[in-house]
PDB file of C-alpha atoms and ligand atoms in Angstrom:
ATOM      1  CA  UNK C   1      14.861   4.931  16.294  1.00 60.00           C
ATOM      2  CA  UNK C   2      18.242   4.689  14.035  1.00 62.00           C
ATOM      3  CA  UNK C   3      18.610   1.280  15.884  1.00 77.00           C
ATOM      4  CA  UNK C   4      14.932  -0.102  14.979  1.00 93.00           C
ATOM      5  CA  UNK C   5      13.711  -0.877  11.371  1.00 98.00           C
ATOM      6  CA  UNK C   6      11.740   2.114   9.957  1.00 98.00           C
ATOM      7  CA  UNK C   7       8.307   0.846   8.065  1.00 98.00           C
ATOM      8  CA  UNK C   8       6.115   3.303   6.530  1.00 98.00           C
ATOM      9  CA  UNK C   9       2.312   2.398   5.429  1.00 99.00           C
ATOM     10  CA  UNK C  10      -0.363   4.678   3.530  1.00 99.00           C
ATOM     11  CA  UNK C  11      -3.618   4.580   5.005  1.00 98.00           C
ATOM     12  CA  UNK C  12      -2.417   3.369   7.929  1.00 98.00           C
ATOM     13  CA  UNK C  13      -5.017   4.706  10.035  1.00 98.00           C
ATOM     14  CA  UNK C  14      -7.537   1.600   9.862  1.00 98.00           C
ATOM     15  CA  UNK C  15      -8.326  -1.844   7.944  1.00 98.00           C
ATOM     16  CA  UNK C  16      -5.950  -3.535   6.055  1.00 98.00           C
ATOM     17  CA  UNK C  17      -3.402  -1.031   6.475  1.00 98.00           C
ATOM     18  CA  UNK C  18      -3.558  -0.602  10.477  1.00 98.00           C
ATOM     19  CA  UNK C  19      -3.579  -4.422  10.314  1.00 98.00           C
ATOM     20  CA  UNK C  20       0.108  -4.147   8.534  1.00 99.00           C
ATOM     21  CA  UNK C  21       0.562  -1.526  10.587  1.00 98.00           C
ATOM     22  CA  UNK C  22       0.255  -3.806  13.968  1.00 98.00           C
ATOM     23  CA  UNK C  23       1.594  -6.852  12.364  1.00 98.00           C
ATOM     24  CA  UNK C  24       5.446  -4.945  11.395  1.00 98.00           C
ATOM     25  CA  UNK C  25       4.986  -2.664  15.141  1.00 98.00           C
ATOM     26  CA  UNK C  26       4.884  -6.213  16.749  1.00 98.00           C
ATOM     27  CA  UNK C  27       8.089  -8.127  15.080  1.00 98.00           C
ATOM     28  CA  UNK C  28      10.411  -4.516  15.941  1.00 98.00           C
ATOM     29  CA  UNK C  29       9.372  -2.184  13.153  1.00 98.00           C
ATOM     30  CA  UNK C  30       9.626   1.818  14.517  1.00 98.00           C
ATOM     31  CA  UNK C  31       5.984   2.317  12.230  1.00 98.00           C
ATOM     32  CA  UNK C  32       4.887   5.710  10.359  1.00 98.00           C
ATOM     33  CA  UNK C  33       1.108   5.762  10.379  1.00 98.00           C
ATOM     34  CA  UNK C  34       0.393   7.335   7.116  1.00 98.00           C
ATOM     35  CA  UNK C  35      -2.706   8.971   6.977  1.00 98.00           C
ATOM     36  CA  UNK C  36      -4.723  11.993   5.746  1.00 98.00           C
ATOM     37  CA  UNK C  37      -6.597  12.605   8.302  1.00 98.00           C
ATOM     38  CA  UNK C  38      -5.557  14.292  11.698  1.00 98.00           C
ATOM     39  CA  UNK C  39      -8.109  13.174  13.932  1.00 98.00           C
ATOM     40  CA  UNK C  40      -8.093   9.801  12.369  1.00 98.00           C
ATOM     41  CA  UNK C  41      -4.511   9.225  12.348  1.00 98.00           C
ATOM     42  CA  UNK C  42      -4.034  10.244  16.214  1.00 98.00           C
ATOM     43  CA  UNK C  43      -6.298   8.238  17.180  1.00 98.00           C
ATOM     44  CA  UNK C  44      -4.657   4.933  14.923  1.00 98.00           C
ATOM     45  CA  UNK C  45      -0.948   6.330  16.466  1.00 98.00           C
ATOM     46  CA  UNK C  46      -2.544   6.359  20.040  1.00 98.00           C
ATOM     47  CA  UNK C  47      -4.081   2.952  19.574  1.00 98.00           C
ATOM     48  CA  UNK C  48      -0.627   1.055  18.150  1.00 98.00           C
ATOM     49  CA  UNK C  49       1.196   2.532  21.180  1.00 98.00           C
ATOM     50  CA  UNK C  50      -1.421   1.078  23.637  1.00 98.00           C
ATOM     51  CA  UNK C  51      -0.216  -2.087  21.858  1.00 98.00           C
ATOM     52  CA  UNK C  52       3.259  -1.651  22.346  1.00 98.00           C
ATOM     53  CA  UNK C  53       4.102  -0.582  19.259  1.00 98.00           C
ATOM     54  CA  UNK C  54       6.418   1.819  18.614  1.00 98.00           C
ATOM     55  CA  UNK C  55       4.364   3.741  16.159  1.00 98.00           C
ATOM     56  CA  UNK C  56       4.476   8.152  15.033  1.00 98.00           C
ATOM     57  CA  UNK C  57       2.061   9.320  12.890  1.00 98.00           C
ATOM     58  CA  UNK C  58       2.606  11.083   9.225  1.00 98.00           C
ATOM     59  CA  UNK C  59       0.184  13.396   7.453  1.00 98.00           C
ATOM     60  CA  UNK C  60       0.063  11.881   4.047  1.00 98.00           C
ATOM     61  CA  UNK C  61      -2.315  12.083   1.361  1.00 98.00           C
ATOM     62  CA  UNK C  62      -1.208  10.300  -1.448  1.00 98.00           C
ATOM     63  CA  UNK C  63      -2.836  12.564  -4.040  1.00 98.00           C
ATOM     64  CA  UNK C  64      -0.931  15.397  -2.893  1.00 98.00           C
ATOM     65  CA  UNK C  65       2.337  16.175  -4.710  1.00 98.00           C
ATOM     66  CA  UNK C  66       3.179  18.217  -1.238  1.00 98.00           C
ATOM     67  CA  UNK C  67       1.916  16.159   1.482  1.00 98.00           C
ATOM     68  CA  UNK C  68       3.868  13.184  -0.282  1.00 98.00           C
ATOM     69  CA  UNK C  69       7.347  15.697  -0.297  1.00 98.00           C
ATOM     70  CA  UNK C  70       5.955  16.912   3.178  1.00 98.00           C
ATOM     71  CA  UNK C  71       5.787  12.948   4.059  1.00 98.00           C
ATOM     72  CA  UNK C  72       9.601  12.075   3.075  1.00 98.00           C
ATOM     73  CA  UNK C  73      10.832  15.491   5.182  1.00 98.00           C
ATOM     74  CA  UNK C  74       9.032  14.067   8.053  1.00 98.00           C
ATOM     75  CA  UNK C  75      10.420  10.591   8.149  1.00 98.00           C
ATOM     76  CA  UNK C  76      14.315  11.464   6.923  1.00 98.00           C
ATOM     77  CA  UNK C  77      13.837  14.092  10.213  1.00 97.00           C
ATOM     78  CA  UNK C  78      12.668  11.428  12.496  1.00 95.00           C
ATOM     79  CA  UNK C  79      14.829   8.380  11.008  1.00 95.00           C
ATOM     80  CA  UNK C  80      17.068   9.494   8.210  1.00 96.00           C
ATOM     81  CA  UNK C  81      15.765   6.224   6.019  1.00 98.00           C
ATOM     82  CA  UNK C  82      13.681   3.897   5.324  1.00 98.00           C
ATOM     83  CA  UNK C  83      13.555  -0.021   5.346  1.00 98.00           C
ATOM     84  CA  UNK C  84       9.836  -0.787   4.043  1.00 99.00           C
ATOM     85  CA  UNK C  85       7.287   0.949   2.106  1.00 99.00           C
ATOM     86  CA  UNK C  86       3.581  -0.395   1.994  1.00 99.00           C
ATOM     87  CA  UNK C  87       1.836   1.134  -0.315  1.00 99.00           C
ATOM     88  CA  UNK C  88      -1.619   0.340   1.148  1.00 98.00           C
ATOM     89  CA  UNK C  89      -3.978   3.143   0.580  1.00 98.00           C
ATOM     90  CA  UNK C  90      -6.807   2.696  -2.250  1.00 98.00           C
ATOM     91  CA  UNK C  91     -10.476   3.448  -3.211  1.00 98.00           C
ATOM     92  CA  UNK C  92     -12.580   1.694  -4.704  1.00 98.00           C
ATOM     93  CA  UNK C  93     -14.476   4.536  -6.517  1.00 98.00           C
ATOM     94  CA  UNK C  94     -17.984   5.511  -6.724  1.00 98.00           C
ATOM     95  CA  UNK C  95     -20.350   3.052  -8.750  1.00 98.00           C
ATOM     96  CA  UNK C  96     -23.465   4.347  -8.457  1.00 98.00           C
ATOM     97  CA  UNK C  97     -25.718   4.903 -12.104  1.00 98.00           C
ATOM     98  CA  UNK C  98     -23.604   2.728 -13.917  1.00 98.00           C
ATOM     99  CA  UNK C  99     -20.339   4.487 -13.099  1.00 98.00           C
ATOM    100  CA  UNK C 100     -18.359   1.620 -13.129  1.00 98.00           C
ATOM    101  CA  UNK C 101     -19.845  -0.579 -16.031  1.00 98.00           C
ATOM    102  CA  UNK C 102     -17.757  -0.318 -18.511  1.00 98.00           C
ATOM    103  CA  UNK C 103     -20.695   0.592 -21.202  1.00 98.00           C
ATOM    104  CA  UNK C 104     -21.383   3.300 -19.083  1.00 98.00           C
ATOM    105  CA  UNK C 105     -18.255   4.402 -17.707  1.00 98.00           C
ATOM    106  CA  UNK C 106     -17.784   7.337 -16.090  1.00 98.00           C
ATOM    107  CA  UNK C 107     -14.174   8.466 -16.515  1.00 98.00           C
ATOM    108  CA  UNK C 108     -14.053  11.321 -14.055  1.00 98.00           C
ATOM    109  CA  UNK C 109     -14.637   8.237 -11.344  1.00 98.00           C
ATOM    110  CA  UNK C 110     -11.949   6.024 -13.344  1.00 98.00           C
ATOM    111  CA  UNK C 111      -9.277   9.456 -13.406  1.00 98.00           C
ATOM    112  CA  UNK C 112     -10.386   9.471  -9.356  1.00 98.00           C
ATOM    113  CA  UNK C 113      -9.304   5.774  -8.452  1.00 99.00           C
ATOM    114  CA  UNK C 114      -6.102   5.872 -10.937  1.00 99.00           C
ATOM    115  CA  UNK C 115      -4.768   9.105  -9.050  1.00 98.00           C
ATOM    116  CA  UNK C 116      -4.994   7.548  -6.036  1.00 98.00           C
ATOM    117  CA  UNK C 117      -4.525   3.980  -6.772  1.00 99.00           C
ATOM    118  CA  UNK C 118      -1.838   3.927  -9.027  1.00 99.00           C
ATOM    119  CA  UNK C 119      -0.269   7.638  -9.253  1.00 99.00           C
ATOM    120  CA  UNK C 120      -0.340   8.053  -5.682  1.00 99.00           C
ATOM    121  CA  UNK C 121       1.800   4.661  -4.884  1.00 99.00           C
ATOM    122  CA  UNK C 122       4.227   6.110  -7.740  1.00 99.00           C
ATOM    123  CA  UNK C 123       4.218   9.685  -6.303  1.00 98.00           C
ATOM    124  CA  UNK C 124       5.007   8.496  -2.402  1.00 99.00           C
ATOM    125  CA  UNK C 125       7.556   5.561  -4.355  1.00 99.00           C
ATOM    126  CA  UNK C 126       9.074   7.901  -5.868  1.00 98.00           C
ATOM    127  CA  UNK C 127       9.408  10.644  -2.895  1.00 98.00           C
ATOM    128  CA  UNK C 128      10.819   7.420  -0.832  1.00 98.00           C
ATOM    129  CA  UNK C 129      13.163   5.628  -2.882  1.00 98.00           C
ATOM    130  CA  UNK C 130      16.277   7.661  -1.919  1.00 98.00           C
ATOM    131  CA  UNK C 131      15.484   7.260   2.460  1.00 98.00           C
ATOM    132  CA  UNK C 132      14.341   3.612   1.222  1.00 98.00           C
ATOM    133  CA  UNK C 133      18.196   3.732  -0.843  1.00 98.00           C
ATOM    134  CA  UNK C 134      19.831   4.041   2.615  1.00 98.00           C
ATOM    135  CA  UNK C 135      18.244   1.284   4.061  1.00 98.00           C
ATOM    136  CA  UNK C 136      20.202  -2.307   4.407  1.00 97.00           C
ATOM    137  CA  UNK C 137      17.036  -4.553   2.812  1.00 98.00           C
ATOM    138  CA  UNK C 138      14.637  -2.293   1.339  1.00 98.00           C
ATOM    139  CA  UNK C 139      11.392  -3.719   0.597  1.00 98.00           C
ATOM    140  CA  UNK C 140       8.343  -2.205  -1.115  1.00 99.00           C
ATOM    141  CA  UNK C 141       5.010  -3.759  -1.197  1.00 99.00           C
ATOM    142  CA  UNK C 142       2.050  -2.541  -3.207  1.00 99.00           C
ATOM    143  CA  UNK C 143      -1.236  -3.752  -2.016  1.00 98.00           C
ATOM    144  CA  UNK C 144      -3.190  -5.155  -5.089  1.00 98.00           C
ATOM    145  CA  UNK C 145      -5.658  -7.153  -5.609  1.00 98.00           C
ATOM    146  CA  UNK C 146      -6.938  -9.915  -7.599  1.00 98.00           C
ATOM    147  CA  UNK C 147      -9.733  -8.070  -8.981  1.00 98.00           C
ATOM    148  CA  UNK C 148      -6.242  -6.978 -11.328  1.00 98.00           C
ATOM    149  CA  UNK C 149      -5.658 -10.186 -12.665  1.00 98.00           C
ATOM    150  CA  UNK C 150      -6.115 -10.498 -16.470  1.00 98.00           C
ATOM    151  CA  UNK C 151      -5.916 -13.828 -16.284  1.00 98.00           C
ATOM    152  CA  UNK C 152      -8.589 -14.632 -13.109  1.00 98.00           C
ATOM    153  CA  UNK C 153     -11.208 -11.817 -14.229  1.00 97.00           C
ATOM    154  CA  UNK C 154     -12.403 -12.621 -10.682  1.00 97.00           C
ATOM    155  CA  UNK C 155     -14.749  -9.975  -8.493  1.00 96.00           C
ATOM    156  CA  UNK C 156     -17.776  -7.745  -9.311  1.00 97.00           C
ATOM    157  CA  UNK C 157     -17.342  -5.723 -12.822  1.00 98.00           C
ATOM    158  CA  UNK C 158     -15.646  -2.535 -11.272  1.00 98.00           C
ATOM    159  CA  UNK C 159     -14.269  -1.204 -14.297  1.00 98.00           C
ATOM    160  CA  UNK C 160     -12.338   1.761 -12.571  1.00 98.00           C
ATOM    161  CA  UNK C 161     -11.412  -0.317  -9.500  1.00 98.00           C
ATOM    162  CA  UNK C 162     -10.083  -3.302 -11.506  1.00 98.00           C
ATOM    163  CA  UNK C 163      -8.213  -1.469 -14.302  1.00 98.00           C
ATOM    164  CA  UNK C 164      -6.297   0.328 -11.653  1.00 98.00           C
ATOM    165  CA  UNK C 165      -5.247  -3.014 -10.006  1.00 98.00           C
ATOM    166  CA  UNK C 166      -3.764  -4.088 -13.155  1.00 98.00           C
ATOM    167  CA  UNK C 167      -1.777  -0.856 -13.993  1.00 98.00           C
ATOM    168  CA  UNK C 168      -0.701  -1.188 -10.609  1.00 99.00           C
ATOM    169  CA  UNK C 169       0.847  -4.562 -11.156  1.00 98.00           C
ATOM    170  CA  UNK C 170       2.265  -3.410 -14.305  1.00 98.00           C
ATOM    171  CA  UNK C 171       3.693  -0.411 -12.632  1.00 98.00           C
ATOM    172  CA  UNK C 172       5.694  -3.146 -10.136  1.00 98.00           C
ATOM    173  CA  UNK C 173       6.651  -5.144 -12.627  1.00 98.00           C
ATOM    174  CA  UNK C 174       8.428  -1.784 -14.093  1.00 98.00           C
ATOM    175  CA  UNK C 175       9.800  -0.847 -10.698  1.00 98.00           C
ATOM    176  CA  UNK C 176      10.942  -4.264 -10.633  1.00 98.00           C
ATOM    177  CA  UNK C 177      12.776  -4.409 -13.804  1.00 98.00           C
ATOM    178  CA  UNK C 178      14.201  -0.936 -12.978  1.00 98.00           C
ATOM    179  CA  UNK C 179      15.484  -1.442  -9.289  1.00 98.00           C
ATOM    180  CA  UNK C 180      16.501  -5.295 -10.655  1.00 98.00           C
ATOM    181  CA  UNK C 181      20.351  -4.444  -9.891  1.00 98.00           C
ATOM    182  CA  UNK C 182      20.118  -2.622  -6.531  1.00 98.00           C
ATOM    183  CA  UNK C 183      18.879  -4.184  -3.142  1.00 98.00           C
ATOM    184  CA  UNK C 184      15.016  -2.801  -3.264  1.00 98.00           C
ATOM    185  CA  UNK C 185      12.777  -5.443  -3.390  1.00 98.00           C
ATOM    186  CA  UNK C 186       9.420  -4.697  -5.064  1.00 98.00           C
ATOM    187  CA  UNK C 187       6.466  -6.488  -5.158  1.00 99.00           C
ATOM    188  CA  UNK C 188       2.574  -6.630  -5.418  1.00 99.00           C
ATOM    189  CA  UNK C 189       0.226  -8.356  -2.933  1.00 98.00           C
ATOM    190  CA  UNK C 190      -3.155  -9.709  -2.754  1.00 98.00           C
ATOM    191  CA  UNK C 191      -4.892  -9.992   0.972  1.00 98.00           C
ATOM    192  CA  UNK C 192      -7.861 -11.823   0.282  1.00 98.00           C
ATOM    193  CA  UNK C 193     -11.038 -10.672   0.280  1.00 97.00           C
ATOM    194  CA  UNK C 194     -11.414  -8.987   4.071  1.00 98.00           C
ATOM    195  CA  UNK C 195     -13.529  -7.389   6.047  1.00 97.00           C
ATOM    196  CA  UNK C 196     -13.193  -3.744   6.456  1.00 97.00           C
ATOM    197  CA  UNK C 197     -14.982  -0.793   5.827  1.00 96.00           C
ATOM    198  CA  UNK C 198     -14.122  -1.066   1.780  1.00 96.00           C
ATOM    199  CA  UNK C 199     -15.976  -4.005   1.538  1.00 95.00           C
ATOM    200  CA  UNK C 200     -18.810  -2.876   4.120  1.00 95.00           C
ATOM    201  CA  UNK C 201     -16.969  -5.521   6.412  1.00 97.00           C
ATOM    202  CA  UNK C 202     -19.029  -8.110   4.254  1.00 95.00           C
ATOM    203  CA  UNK C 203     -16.042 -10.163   3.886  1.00 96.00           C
ATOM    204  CA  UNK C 204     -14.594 -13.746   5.438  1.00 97.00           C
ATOM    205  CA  UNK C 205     -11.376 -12.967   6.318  1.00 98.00           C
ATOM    206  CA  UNK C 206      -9.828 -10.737   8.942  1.00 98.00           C
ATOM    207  CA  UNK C 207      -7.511  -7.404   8.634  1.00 98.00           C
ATOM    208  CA  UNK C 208      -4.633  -9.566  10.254  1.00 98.00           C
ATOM    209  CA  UNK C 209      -5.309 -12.264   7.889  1.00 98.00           C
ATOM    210  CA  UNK C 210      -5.572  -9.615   4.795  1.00 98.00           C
ATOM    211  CA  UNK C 211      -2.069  -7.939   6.159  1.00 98.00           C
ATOM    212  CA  UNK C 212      -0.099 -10.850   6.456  1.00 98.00           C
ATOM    213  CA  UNK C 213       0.795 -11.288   2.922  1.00 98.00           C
ATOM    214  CA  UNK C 214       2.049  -7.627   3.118  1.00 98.00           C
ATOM    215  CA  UNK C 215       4.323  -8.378   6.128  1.00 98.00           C
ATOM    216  CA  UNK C 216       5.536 -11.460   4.545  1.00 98.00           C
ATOM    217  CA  UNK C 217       6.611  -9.873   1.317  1.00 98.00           C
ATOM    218  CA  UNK C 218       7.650  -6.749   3.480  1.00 98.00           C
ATOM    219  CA  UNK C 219      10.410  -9.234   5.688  1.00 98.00           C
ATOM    220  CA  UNK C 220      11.991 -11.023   2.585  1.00 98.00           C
ATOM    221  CA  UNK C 221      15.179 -12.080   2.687  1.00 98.00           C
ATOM    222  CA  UNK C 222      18.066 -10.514   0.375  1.00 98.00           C
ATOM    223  CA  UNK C 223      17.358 -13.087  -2.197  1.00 98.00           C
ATOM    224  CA  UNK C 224      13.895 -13.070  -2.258  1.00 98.00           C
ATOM    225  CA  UNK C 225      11.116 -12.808  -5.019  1.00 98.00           C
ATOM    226  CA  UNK C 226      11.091  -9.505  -7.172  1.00 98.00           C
ATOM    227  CA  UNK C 227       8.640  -8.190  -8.962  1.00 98.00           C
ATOM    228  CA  UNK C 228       6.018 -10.779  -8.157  1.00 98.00           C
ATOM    229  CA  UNK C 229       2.277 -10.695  -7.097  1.00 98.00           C
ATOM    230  CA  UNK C 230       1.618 -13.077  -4.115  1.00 98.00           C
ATOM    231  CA  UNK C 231      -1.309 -13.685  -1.704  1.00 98.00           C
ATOM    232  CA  UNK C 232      -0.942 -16.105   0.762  1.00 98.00           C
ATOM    233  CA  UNK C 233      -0.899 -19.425  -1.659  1.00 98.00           C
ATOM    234  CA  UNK C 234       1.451 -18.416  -3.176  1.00 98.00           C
ATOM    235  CA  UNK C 235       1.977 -16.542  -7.181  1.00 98.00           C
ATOM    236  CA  UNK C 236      -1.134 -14.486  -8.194  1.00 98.00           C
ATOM    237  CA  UNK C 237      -1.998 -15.343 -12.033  1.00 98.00           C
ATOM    238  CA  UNK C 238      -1.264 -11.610 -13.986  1.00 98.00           C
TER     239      UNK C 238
HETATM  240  P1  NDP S   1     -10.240   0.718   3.867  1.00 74.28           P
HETATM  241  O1  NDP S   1     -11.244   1.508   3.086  1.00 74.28           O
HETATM  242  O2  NDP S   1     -10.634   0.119   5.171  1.00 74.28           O
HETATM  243  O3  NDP S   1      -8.932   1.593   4.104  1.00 74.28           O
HETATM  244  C1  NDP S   1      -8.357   2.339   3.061  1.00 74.28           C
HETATM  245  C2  NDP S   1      -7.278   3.202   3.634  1.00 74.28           C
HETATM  246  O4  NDP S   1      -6.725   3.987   2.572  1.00 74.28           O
HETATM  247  C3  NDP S   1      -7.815   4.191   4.673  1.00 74.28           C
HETATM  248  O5  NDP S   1      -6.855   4.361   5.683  1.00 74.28           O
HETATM  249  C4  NDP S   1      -7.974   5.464   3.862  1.00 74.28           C
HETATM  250  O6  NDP S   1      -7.924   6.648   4.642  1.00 74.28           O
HETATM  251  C5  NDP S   1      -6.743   5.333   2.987  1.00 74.28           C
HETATM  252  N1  NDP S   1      -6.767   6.281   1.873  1.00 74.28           N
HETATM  253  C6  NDP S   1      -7.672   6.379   0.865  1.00 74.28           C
HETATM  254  N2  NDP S   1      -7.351   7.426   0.073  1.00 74.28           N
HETATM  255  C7  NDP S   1      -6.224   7.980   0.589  1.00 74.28           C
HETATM  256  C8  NDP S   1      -5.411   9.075   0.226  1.00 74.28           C
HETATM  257  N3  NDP S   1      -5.692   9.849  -0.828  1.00 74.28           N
HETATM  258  N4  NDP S   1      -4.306   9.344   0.970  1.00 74.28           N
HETATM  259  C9  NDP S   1      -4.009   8.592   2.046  1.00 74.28           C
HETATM  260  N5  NDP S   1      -4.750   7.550   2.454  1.00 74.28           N
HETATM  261  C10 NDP S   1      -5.849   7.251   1.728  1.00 74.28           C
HETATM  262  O7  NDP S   1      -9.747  -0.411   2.831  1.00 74.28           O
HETATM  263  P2  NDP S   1      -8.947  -1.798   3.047  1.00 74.28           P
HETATM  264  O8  NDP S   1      -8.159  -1.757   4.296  1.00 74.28           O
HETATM  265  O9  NDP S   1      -9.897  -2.894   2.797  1.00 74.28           O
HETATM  266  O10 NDP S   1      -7.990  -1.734   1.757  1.00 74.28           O
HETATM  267  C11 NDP S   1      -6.598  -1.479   1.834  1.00 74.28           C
HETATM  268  C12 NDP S   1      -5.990  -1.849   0.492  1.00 74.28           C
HETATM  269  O11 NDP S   1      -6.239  -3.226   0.192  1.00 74.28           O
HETATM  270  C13 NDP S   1      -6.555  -1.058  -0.697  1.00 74.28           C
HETATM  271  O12 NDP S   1      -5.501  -0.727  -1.581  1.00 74.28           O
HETATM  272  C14 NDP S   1      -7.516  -2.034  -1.350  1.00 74.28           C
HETATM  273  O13 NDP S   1      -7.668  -1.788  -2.738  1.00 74.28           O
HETATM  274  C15 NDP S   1      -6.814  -3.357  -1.098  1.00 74.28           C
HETATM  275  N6  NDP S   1      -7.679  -4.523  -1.154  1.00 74.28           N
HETATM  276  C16 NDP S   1      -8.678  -4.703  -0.234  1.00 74.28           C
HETATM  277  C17 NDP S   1      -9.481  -5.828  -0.306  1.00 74.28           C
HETATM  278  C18 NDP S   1     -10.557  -6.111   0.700  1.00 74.28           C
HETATM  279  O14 NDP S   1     -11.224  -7.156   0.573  1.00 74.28           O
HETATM  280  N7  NDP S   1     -10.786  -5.276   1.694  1.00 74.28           N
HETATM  281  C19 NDP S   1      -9.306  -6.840  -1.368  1.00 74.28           C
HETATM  282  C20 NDP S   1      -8.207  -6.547  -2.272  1.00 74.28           C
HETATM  283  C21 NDP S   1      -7.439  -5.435  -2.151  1.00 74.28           C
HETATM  284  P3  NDP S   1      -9.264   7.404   5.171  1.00 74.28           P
HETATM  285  O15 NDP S   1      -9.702   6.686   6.414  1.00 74.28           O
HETATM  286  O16 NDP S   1      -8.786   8.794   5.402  1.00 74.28           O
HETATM  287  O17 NDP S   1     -10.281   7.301   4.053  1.00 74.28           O
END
């Protein structure tokens, strides 16, 4: 494993994320499965190794202040750093009676999808950065959306969901600025709109298709992009 390039994803365990998952366990990445969920996250770790991917599994909820600690013991015990972060998990938040119109707004659901969304990518960032330090390339990637963008106001009125999005991206473009004179490369990504159990797999376009924007930004070269928001055309409007 100390010869093999260490990737770590949150909610690992199935859509998008398994998807990334696959994609970085078939071009050499030694993958931690991040997931919550025993049961779940067995059964995701025994499915990548029936692909030939090189895969352990890592109890991580990303709302947990000890699982994420927990997390980082795990991986410096099994690899000692880390090359690539995806921060992948997410909710979407409850929107039934109005919950998520903003008239109506209910702000235990909007305090529900931030501490997930956007504290938990800071709280397992943060818990990685000095394994991700040791790394050669580091890359982190922070699975957005476009639902985020300011400028494209695109997507159902989700007024938890969407907010969250767009702190994210803020949040990157801080990471960015801060990590802007060391060799970890941050940035945000947009899959698409894909078919998986978030979107009641209701969606045109595959997992693969939704995680290869995450790879991409996940294999950059040294002098690649920072602080960006991509999808795969290209720059994602703010
Ligand atoms: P899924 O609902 O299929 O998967 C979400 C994953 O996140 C699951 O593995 C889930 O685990 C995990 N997760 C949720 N909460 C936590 C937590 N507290 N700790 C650890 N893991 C957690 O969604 P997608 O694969 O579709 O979405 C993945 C990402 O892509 C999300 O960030 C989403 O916002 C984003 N996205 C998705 C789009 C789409 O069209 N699908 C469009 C734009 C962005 P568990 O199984 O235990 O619930």
């Amino acid at each position: 494993m100390k010869d093999t390039k260490i990737a770590l994803v949150t909610g690992a365990n199935k859509g998008i994320g398994f998807a990334i998952a696959h994609g970085l366990g078939a071009i050499g990445f030694t993958v931690a499965v991040g997931a919550r969920d025993d049961a779940r996250r067995s059964e995701a770790v025994a499915r990548l190794r029936a692909a030939d991917v090189n895969a352990f599994g890592v109890a991580l909820d990303v709302t947990s202040d000890q699982s994420v600690t927990e997390a980082a013991a795990t991986i410096e015990r099994a690899a000692g750093r880390l090359d690539v972060l995806v921060n992948n998990a997410g909710i979407a938040g409850r929107t039934d009676g109005g919950a998520q119109d903003p008239t109506t707004l209910d702000l235990d659901v909007v305090r529900t999808v931030l501490e997930t969304n956007v504290f938990g990518v800071v709280r397992v960032t943060n818990a990685m950065l000095p394994l991700l330090r040791r790394a050669a390339s580091p890359r982190i990637v922070n699975m957005s959306s476009n639902m985020g963008s300011l400028a494209l106001r695109t997507g159902p009125i989700l007024a938890a969901y969407a907010p969250s999005k767009s702190m994210l991206n803020s949040i990157t473009a801080q990471y960015a600025r801060r990590l802007a004179d060391t060799n970890v490369i941050v940035n945000a990504a947009c899959p698409g709109y894909v078919a998986t159990d978030f979107t009641g797999f209701n969606a045109p376009r595959t997992p693969e298709q939704g995680a290869a924007i995450a790879i991409r930004l996940a294999t950059l070269p040294d002098d690649g992009p920072r602080g960006g928001f991509f999808d795969d055309e290209g720059v994602v409007p703010w």
